[in-house]
Tab-separated table of C-alpha atoms in Angstrom:
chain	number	residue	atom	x	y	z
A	1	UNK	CA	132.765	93.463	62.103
A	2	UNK	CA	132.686	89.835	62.871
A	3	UNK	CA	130.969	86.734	61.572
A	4	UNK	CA	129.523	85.834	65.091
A	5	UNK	CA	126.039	85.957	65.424
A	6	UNK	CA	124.176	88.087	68.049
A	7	UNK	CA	123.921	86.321	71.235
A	8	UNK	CA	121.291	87.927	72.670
A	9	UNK	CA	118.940	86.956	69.697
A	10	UNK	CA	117.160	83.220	69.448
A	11	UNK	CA	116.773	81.383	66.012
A	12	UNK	CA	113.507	83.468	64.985
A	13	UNK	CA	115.311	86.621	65.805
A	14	UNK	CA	113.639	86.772	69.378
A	15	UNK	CA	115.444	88.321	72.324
A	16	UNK	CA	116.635	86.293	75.099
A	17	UNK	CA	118.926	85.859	77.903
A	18	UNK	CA	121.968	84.310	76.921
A	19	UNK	CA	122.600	80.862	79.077
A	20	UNK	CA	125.630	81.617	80.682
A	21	UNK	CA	125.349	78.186	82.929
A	22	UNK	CA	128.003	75.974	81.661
A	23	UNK	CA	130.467	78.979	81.199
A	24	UNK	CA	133.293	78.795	84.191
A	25	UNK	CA	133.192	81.500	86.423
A	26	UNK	CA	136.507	83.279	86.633
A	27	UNK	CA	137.433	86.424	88.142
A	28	UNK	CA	135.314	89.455	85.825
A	29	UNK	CA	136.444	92.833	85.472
A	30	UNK	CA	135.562	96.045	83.530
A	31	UNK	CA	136.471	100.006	83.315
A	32	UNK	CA	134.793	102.514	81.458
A	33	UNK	CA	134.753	106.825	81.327
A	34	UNK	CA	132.281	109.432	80.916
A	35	UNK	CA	133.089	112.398	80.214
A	36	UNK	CA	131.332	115.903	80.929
A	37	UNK	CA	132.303	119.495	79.306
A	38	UNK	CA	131.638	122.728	80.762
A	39	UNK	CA	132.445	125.950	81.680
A	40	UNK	CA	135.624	126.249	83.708
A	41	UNK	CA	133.750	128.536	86.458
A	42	UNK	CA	131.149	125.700	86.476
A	43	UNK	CA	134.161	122.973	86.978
A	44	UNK	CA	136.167	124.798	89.138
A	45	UNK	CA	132.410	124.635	91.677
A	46	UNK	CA	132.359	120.936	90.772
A	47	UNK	CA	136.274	120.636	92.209
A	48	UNK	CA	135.597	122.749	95.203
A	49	UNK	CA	132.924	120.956	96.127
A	50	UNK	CA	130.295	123.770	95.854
A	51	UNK	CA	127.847	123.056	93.869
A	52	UNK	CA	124.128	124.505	94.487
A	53	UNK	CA	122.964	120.801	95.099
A	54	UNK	CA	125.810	120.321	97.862
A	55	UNK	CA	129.215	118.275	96.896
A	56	UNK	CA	129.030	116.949	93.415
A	57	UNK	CA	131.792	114.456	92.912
A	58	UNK	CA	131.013	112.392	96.335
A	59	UNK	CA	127.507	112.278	95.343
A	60	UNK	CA	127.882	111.050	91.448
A	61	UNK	CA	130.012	108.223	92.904
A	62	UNK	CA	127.910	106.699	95.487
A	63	UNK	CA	124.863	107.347	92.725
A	64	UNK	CA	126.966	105.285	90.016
A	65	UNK	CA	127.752	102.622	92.881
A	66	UNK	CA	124.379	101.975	93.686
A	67	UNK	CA	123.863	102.469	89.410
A	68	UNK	CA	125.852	99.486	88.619
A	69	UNK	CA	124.126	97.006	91.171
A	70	UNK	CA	120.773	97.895	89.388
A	71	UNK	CA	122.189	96.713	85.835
A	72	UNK	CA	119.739	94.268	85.346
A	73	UNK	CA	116.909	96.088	86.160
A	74	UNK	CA	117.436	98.683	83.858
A	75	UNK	CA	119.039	96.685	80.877
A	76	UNK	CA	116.464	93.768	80.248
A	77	UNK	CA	119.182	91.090	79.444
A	78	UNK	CA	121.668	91.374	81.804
A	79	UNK	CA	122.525	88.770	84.827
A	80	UNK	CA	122.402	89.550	88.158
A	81	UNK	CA	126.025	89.614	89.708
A	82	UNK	CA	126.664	89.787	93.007
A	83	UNK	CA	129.366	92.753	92.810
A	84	UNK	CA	132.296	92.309	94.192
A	85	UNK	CA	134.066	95.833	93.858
A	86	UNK	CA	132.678	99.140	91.996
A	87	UNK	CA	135.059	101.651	92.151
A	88	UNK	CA	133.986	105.009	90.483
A	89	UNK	CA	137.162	107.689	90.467
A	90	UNK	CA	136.746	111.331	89.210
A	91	UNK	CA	138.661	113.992	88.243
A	92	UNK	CA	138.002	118.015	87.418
A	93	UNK	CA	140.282	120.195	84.532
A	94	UNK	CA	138.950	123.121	85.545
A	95	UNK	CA	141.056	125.283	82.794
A	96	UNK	CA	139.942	122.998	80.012
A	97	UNK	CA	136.220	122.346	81.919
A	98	UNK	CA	136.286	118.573	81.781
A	99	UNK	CA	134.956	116.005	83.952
A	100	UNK	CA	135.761	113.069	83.785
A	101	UNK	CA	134.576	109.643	85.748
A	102	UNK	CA	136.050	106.703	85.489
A	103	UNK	CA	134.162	103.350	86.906
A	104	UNK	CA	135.710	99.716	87.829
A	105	UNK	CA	133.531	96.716	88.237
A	106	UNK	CA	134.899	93.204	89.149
A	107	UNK	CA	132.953	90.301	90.081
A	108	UNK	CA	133.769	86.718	90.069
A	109	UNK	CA	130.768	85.224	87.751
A	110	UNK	CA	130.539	83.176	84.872
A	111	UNK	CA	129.366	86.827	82.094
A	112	UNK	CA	131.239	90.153	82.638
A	113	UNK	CA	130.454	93.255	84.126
A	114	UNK	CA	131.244	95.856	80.940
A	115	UNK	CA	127.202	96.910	81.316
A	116	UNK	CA	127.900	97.133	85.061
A	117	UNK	CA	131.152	99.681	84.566
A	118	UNK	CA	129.112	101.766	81.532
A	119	UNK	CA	125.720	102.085	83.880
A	120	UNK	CA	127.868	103.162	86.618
A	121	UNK	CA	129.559	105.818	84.386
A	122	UNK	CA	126.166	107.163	82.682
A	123	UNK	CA	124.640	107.635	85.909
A	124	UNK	CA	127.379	109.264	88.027
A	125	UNK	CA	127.952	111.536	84.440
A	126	UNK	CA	123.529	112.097	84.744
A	127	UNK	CA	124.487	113.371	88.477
A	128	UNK	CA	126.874	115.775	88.373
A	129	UNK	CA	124.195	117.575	85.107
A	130	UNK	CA	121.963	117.271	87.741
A	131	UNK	CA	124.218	118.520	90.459
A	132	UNK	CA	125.184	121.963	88.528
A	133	UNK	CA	122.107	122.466	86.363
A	134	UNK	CA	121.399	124.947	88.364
A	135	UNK	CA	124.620	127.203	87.519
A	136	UNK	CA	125.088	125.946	83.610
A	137	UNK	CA	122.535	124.451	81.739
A	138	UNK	CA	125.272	123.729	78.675
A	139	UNK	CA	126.499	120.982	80.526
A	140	UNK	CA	127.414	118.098	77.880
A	141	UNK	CA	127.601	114.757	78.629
A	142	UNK	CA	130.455	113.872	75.751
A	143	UNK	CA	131.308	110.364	75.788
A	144	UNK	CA	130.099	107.268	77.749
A	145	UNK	CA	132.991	104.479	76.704
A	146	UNK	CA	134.052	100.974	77.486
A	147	UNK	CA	138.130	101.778	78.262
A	148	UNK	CA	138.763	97.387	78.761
A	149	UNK	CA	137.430	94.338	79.791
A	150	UNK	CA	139.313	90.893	81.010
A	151	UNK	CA	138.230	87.913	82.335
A	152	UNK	CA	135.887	85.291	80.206
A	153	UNK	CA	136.602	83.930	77.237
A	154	UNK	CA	138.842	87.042	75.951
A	155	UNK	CA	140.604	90.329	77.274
A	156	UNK	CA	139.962	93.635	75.302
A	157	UNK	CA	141.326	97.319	75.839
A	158	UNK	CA	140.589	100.533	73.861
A	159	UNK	CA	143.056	100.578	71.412
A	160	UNK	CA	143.556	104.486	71.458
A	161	UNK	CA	142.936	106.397	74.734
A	162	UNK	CA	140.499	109.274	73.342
């Protein structure tokens, strides 16, 4: 744990938006996973494509696209950032019955886009549940994790892939 004090937190322990206006801007850019379990019959449906709701993966991508642009609406501190790139990429073990989704976020802007890349990831996770609800209830959403970060005033990665 560090020494720093919370940013987001005035001197009388108010929130508040952090003033990010004499920061440079500088290129901004953030992945992070979700990951889903389930049965294998339910992921093998989620790989075809054949879920009861229609095709799963296509649709938890554009719904953590359109996630990550509403950041700030959902998490009261955060800047709006013009986006310049979300990428969201998935991928199905159907023997194991993992999902996982993995989202990128870069912007060029003077605060990062790590809330950006996690929102992205909870949502399109929250849409494929919703997606196959309807053949497994047991769906579990199992992790929601920042994988890295660079840009700003220092880089970070995961320091074990779990």
């Amino acid at each position: 744990m560090s020494d720093r004090a919370l940013t987001h937190l005035d001197a009388d322990g108010s929130a508040r938006m952090v003033d990010v206006g004499a920061k440079p801007t500088s290129r901004r850019r953030a992945r992070a996973r979700s990951r889903l379990r389930m049965s294998p019959q339910t992921a093998a449906a989620v790989a075809a494509g054949d879920g009861p709701k229609g095709e799963v993966l296509g649709t938890a991508r554009l719904a953590g696209i359109m996630a990550a642009k509403q950041t700030p609406q959902l998490i009261p501190l955060a800047h709006p950032l013009a986006l310049s790139v979300v990428n969201i990429d998935a991928s199905v073990d159907v023997d194991a019955g993992l999902v996982e989704l993995v989202a990128e976020v870069a912007v060029d802007a003077k605060t990062g886009v790590e809330m950006e890349a996690m929102v992205a990831c909870s949502v399109a996770a929250l849409t494929v549940y919703d997606m196959v609800k309807g053949l497994e209830r047991g769906v579990t959403i199992e992790q929601v994790t920042l994988l890295e970060k660079s840009g700003g005033r220092n880089d970070w990665r995961l320091a074990e892939d779990t």
